[in-house]
PDB file of C-alpha atoms in Angstrom:
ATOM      1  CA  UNK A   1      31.540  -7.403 -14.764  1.00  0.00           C
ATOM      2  CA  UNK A   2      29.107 -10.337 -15.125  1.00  0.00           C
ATOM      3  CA  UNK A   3      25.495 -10.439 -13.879  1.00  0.00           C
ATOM      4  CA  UNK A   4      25.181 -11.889 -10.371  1.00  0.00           C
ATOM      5  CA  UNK A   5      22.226 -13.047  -8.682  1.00  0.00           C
ATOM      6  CA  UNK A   6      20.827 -13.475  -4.726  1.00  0.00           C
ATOM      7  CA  UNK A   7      18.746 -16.128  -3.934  1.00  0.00           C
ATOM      8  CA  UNK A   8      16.897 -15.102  -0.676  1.00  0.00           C
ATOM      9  CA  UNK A   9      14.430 -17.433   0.886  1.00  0.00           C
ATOM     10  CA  UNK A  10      13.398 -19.438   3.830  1.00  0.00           C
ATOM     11  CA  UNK A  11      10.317 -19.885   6.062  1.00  0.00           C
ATOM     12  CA  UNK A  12       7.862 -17.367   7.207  1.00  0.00           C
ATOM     13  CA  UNK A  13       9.181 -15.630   9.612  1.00  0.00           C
ATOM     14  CA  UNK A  14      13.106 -15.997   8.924  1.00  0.00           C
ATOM     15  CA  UNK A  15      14.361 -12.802   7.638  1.00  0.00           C
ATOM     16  CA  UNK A  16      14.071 -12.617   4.021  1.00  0.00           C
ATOM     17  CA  UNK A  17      12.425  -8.886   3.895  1.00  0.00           C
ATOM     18  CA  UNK A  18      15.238  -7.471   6.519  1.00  0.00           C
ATOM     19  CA  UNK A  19      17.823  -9.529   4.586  1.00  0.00           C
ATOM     20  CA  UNK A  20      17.023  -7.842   1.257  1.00  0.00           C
ATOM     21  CA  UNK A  21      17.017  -4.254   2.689  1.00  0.00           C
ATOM     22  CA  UNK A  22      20.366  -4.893   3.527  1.00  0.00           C
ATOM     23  CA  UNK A  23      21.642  -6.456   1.101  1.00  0.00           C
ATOM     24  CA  UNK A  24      20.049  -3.574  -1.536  1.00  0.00           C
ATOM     25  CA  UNK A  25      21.807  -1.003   1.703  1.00  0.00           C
ATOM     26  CA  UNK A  26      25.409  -2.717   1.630  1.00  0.00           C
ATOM     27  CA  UNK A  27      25.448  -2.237  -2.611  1.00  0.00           C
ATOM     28  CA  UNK A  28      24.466   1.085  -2.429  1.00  0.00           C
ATOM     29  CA  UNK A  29      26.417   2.057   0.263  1.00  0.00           C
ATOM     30  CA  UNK A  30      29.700   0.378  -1.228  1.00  0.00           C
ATOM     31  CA  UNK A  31      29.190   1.730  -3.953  1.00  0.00           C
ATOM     32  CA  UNK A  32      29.342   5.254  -3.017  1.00  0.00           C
ATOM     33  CA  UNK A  33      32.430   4.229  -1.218  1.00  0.00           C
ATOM     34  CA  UNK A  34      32.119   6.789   1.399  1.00  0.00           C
ATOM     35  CA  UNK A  35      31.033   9.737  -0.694  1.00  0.00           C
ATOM     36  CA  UNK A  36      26.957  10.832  -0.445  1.00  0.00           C
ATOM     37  CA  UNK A  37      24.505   8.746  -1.947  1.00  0.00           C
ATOM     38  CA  UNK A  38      23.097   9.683  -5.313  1.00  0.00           C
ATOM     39  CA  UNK A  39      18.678  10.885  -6.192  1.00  0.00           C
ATOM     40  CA  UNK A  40      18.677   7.182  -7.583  1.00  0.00           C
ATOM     41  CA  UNK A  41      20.703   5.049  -4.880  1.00  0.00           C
ATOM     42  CA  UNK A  42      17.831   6.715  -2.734  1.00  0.00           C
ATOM     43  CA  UNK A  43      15.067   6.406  -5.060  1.00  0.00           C
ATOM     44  CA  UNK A  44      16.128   2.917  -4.901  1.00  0.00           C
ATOM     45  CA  UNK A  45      16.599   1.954  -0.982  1.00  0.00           C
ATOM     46  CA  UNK A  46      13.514   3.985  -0.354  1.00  0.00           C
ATOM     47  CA  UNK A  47      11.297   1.860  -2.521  1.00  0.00           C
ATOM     48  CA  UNK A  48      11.653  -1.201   0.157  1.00  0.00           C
ATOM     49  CA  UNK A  49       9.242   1.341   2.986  1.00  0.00           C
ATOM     50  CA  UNK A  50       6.576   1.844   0.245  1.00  0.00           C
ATOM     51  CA  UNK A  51       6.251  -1.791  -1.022  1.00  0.00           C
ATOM     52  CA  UNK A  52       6.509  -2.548   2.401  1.00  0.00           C
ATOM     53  CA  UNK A  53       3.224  -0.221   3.534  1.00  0.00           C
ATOM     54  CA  UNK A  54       0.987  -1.255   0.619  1.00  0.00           C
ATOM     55  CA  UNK A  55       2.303  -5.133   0.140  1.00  0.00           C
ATOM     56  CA  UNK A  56       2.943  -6.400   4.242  1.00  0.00           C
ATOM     57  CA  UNK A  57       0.999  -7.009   7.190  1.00  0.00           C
ATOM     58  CA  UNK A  58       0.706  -8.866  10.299  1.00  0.00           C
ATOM     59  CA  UNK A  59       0.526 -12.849  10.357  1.00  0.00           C
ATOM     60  CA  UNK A  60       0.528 -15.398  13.202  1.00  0.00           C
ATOM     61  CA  UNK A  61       3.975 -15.947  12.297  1.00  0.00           C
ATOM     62  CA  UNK A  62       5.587 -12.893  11.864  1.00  0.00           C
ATOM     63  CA  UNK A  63       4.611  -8.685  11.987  1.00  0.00           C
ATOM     64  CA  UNK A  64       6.080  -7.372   9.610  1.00  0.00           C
ATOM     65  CA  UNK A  65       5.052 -10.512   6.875  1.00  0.00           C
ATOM     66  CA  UNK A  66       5.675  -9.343   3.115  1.00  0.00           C
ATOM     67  CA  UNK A  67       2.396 -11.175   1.150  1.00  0.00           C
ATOM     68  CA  UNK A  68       3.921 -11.052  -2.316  1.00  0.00           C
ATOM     69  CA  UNK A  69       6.648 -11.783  -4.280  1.00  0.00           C
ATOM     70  CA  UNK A  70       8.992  -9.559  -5.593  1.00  0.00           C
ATOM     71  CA  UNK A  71      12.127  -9.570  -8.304  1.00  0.00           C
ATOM     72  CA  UNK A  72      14.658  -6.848  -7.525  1.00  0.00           C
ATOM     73  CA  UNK A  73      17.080  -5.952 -10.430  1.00  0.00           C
ATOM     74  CA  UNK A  74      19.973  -3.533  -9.461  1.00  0.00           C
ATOM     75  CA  UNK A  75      21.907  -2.015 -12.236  1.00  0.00           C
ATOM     76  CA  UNK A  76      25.405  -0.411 -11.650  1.00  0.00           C
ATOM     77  CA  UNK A  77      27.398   1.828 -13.539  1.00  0.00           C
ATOM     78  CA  UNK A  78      30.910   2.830 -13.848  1.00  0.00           C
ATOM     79  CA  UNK A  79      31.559   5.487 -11.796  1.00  0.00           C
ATOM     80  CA  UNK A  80      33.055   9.077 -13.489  1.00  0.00           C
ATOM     81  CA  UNK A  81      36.152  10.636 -12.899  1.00  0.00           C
ATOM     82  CA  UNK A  82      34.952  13.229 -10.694  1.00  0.00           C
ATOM     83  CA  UNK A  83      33.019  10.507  -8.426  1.00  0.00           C
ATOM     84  CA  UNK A  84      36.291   8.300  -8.149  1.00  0.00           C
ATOM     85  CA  UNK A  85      38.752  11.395  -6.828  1.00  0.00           C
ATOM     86  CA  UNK A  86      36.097  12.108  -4.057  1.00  0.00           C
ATOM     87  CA  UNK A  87      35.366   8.604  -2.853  1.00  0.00           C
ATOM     88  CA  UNK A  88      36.804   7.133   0.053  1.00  0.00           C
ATOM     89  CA  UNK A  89      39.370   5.065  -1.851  1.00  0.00           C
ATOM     90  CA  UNK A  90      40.731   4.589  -5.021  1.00  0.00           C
ATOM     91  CA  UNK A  91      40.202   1.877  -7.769  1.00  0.00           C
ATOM     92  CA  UNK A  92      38.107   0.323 -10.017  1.00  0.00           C
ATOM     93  CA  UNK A  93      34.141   0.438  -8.555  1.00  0.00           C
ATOM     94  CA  UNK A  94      30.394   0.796  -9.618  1.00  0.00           C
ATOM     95  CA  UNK A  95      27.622   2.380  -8.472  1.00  0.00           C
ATOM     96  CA  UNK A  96      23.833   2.036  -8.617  1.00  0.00           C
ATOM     97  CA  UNK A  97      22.325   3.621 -11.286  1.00  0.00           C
ATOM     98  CA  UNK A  98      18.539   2.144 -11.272  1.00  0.00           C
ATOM     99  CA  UNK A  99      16.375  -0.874 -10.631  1.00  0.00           C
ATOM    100  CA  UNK A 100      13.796  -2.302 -11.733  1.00  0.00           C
ATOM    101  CA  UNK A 101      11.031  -4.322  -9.611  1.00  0.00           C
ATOM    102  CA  UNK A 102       8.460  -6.885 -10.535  1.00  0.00           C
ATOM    103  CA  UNK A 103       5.754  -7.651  -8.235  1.00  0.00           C
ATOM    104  CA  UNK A 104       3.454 -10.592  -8.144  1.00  0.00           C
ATOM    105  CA  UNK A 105       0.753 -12.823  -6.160  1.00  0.00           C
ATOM    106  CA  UNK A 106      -0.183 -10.054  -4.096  1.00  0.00           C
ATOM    107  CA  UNK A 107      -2.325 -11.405  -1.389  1.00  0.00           C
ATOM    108  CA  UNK A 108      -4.978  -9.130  -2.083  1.00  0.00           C
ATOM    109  CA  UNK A 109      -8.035 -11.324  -0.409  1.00  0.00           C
ATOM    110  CA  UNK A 110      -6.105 -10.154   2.840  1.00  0.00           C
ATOM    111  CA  UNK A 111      -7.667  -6.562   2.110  1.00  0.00           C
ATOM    112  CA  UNK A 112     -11.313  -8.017   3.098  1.00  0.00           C
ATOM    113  CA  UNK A 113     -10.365 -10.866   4.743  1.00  0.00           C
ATOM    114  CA  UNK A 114      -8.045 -11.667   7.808  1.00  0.00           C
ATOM    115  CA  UNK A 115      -7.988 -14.211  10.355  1.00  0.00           C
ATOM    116  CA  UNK A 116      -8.379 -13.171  14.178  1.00  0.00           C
ATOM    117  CA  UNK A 117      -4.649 -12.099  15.137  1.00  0.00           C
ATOM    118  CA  UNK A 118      -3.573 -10.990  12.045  1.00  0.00           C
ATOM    119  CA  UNK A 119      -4.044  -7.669   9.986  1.00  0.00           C
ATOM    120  CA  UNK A 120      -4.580  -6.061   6.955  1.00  0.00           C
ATOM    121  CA  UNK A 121      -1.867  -4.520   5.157  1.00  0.00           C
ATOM    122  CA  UNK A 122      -0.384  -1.216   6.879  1.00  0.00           C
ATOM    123  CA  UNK A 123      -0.948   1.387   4.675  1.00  0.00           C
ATOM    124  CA  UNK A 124      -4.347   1.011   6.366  1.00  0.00           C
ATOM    125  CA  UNK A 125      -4.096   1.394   9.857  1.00  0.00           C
ATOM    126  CA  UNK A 126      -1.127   4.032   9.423  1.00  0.00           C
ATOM    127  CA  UNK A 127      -3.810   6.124   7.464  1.00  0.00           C
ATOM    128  CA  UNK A 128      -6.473   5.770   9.911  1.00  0.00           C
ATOM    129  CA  UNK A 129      -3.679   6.611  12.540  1.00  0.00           C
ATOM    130  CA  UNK A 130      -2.386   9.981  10.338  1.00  0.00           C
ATOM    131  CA  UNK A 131      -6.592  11.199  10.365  1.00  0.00           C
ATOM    132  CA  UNK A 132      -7.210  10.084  14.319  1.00  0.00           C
ATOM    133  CA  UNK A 133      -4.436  12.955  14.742  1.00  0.00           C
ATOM    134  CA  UNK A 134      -5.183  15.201  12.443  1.00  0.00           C
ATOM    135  CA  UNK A 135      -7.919  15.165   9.074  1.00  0.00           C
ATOM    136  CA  UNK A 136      -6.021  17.642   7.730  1.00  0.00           C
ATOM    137  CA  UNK A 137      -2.112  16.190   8.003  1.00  0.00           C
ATOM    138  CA  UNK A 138       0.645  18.504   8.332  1.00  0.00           C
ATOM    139  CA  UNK A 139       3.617  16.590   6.906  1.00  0.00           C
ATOM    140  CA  UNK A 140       6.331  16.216   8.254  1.00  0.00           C
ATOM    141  CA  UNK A 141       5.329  16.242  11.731  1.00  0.00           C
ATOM    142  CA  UNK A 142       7.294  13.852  13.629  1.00  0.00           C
ATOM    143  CA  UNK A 143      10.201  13.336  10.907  1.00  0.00           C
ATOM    144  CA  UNK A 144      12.759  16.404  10.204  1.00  0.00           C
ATOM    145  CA  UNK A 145      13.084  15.019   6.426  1.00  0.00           C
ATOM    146  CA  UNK A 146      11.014  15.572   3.607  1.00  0.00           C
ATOM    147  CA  UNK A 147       8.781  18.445   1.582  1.00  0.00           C
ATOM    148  CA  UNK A 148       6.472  20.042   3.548  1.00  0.00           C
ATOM    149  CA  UNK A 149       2.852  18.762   2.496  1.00  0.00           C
ATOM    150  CA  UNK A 150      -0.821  19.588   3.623  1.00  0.00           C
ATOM    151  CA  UNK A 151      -2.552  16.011   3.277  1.00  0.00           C
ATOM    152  CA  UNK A 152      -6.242  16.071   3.297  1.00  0.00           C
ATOM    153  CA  UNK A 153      -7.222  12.697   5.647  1.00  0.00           C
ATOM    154  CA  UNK A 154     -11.313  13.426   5.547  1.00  0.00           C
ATOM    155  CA  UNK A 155     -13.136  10.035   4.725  1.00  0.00           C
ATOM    156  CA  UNK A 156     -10.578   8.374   6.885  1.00  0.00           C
ATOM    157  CA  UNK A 157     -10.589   7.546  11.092  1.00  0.00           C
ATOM    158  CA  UNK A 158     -10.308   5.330  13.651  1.00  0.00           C
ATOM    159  CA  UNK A 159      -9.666   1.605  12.258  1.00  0.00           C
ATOM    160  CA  UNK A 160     -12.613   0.972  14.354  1.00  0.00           C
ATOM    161  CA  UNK A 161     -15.120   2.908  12.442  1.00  0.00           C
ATOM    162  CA  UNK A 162     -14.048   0.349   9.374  1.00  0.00           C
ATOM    163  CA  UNK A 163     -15.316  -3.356   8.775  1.00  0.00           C
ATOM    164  CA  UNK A 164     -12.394  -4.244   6.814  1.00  0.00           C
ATOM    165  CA  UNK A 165      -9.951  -3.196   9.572  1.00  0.00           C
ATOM    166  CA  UNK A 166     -12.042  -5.150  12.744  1.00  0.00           C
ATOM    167  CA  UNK A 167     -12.364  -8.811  11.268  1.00  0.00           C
ATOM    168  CA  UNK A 168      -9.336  -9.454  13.782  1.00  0.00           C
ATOM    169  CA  UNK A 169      -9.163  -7.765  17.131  1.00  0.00           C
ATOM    170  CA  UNK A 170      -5.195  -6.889  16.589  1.00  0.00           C
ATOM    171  CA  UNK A 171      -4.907  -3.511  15.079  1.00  0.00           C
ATOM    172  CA  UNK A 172      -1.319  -2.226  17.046  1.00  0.00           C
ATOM    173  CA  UNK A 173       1.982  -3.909  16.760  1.00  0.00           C
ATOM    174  CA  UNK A 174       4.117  -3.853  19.703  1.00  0.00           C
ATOM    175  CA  UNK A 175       7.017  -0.720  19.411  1.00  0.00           C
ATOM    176  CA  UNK A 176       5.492   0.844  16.072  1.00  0.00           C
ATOM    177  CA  UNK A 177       4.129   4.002  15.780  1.00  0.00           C
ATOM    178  CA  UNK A 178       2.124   3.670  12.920  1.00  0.00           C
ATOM    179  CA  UNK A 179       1.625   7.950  12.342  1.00  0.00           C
ATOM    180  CA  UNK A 180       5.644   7.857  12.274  1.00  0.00           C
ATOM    181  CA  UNK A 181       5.143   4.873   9.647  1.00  0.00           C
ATOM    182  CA  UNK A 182       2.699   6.793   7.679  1.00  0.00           C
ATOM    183  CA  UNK A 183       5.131   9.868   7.683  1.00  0.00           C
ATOM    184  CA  UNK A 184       7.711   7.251   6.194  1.00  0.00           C
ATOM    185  CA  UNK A 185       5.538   5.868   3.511  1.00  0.00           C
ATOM    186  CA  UNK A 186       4.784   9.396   2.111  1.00  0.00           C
ATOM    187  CA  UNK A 187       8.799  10.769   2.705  1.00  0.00           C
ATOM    188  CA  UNK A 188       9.419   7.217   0.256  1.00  0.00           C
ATOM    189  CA  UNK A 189       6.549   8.176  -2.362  1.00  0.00           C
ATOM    190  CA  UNK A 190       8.155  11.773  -2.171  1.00  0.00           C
ATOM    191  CA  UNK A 191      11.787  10.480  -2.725  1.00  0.00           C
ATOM    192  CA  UNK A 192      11.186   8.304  -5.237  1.00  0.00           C
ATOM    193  CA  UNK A 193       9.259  10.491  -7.101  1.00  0.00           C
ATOM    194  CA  UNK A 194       5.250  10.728  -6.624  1.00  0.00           C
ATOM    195  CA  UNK A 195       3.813  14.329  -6.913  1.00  0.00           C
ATOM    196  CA  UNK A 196       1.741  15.759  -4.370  1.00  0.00           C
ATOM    197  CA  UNK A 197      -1.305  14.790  -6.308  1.00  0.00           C
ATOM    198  CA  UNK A 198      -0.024  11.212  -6.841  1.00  0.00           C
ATOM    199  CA  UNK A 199      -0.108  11.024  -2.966  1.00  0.00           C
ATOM    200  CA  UNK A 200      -3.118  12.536  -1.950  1.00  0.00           C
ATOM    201  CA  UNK A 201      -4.797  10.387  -4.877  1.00  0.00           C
ATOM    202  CA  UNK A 202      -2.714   7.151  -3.061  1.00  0.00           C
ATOM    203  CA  UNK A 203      -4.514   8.458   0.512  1.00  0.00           C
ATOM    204  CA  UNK A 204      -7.987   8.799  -0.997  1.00  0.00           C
ATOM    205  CA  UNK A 205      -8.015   5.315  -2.429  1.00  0.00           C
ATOM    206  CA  UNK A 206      -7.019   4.011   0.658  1.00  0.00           C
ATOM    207  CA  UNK A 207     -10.127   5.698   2.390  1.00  0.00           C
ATOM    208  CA  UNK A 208     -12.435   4.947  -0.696  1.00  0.00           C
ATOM    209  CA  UNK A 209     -11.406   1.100  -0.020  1.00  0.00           C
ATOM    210  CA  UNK A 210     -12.110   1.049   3.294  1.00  0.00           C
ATOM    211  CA  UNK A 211     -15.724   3.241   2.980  1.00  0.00           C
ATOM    212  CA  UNK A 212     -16.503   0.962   0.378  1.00  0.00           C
ATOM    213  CA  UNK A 213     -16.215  -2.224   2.952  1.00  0.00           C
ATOM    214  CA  UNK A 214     -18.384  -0.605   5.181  1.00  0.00           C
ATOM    215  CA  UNK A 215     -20.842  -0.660   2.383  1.00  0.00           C
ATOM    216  CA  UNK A 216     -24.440  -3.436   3.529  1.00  0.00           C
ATOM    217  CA  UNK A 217     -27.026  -4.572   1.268  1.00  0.00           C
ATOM    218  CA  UNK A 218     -30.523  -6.303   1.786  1.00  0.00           C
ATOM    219  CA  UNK A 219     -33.693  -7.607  -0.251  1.00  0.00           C
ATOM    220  CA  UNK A 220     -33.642 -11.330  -1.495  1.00  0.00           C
ATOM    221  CA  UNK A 221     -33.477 -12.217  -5.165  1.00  0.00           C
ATOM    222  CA  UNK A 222     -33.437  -8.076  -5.987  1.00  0.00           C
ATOM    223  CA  UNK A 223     -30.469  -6.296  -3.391  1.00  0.00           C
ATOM    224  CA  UNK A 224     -30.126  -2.772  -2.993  1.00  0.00           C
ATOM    225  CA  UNK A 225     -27.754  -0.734  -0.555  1.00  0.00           C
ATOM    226  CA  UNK A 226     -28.424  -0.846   3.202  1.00  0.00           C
ATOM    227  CA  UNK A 227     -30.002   2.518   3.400  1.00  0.00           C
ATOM    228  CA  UNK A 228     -28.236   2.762   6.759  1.00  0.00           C
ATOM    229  CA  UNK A 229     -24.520   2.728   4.892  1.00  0.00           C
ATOM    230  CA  UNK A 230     -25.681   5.258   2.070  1.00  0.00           C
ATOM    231  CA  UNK A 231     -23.411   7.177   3.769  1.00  0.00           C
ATOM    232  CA  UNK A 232     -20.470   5.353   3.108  1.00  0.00           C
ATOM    233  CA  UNK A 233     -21.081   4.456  -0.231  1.00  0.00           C
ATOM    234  CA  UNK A 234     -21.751   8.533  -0.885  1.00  0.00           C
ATOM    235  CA  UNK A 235     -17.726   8.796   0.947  1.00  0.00           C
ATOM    236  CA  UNK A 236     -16.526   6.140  -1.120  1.00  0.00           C
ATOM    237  CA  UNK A 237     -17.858   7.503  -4.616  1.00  0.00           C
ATOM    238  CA  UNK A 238     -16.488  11.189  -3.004  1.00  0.00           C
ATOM    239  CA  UNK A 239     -13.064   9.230  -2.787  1.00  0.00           C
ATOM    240  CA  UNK A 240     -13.059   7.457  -5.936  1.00  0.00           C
ATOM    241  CA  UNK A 241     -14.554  10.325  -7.979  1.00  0.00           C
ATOM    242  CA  UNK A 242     -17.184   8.259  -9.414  1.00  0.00           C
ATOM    243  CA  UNK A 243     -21.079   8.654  -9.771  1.00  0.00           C
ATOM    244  CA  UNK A 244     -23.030   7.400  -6.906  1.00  0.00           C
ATOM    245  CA  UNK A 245     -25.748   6.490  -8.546  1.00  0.00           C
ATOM    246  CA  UNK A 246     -23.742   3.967 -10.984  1.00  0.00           C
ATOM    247  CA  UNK A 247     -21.739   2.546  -8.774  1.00  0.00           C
ATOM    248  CA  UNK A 248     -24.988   1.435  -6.557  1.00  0.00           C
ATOM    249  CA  UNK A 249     -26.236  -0.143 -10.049  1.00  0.00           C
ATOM    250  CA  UNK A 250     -22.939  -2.183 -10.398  1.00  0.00           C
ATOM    251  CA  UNK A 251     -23.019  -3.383  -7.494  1.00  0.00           C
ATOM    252  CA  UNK A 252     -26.399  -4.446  -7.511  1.00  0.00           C
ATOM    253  CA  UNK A 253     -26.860  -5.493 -11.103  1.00  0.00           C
ATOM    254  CA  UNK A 254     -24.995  -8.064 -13.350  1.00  0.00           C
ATOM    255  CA  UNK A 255     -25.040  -7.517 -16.965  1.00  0.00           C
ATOM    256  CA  UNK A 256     -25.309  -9.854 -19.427  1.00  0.00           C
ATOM    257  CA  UNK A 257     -24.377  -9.158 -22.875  1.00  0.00           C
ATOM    258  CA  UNK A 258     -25.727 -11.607 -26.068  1.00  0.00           C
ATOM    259  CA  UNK A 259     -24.989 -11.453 -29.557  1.00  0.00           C
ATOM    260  CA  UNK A 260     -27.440  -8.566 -30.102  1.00  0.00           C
ATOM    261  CA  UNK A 261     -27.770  -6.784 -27.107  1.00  0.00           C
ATOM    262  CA  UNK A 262     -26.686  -6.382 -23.555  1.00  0.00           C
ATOM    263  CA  UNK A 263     -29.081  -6.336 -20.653  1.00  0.00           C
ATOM    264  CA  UNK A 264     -29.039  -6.231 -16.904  1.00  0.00           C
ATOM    265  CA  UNK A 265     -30.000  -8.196 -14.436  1.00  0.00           C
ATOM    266  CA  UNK A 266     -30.603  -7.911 -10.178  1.00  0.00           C
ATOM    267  CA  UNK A 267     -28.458 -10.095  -8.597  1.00  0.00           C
ATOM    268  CA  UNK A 268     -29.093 -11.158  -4.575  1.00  0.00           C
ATOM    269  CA  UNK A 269     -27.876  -9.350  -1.562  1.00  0.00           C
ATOM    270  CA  UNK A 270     -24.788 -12.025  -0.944  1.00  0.00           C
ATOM    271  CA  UNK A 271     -23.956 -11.516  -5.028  1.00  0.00           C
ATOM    272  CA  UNK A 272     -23.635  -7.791  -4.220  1.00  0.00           C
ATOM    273  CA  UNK A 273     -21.806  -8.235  -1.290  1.00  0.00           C
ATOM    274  CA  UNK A 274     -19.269 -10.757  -3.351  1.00  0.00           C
ATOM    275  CA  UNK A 275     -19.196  -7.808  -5.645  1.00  0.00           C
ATOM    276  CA  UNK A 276     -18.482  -5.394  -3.515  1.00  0.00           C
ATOM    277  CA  UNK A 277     -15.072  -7.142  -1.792  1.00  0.00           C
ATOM    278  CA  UNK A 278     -13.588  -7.867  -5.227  1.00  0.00           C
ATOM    279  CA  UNK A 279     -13.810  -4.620  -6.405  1.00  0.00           C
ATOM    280  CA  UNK A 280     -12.011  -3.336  -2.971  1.00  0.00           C
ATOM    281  CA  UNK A 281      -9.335  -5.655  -3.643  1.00  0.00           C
TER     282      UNK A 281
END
């Protein structure tokens, strides 16, 4: 058959995120016509809880707000023989065989910035909820699906031990668990297809970004790091697997590069700072 396409939009607040899950659910499922769903119908539906952890958060308007844009493109296939004599009923049908996704205009000043009643996006406090019950995470605890997974939670913790998760006092949404949300964003990266390394990376960048927010500085013209944060900078290097000591410099330093050489340069406290919250975004 010919392409088709679905237009979903409206107001904050309307529906559009719930509308496209079941939308993407109704093709899959009528698809299958009945018979189990396929690794890639799956693959597919599950991508909408992981875009959802690392791409929504909490507005005025609405909890569950999705701060980018996205482009879903579902492909379908003819179904075989063998599929058609154990579906449901009989005739002419498709099924999903893959997608594709484009993202874009990801809020990402939202990661240092909120306004009081809103949040940052919920990878973060599910995290922080996982390592408040456990550094070293047992999955699956509260779900009976997925592969069983030791997650290692150390540089994380209460959202209140992180400045980027305490610019607005809301941190909970009413009726969400956010450990059972975490345990659903790690079943997704597990369905559609992250290794156990790809997911413990995923975890440690979320506590490198939020160590490195905790990160101060001070002096005038000529910053340095708050010597009473060195500990969070030493996490967030730990997390990012970088060198302390030149990520302090990078922070602290702007260099400028002529026709013949390149040099550095101090740059003030507020610079640093600047610096700091665009490379955690």
């Amino acid at each position: 058959g010919s392409c088709q396409t679905a237009l979903i939009s409206g107001e904050s607040g309307a529906g559009k995120t719930e509308t496209t899950k079941f939308v993407m659910k109704f093709l899959a499922t009528a698809g299958a016509c009945g018979g189990e769903p396929t690794p890639v119908e799956k693959q597919v539906l599950q991508s909408n809880p992981l875009l959802e952890a690392l791409g929504n958060a909490r507005t005025l308007r609405n909890d569950n707000s999705s701060r980018f844009g996205k482009f879903i493109e579902l492909q379908f296939r003819p179904v075989s023989a063998q599929e058609s004599a154990g579906a449901a009923f009989q005739g002419k049908h498709a099924r999903l065989g893959g997608a594709r996704i484009q993202t874009y205009l990801l809020e990402k000043i939202r990661v240092t910035d909120q306004q009081e009643g809103e949040r940052n996006y919920h990878i973060f406090y599910q995290a922080c909820a996982a390592a408040k019950a456990d550094l070293s995470y047992q999955f699956p605890r509260l779900m009976k699906s997925g592969e069983p997974q030791t997650l290692d939670l150390s540089g994380l913790g209460p959202h209140s031990d992180f400045a980027l998760l305490t610019k607005s006092s809301v941190f909970e949404l009413n009726e969400v668990d956010d450990v059972l949300e975490f345990e659903k964003t790690v079943y997704a990266m597990q369905v559609i297809g992250f290794t156990p390394e790809d997911i413990q990376a995923t975890v440690k960048v979320m506590g490198g970004i939020l160590q490195l927010g905790n990160v101060q500085f001070q002096g005038g013209d000529q910053s340095k790091v708050d010597g009473s944060t060195d500990t969070a900078l030493s996490e967030a290097c730990r997390l990012f697997g970088v060198d302390k000591d030149q990520l302090a410099d990078a922070l602290t330093h702007r260099t400028v590069a002529t026709r013949s050489e390149k040099y550095k340069t101090p740059i003030t406290a507020r610079a640093a700072q600047d610096a700091r919250d665009a490379l955690a975004r």
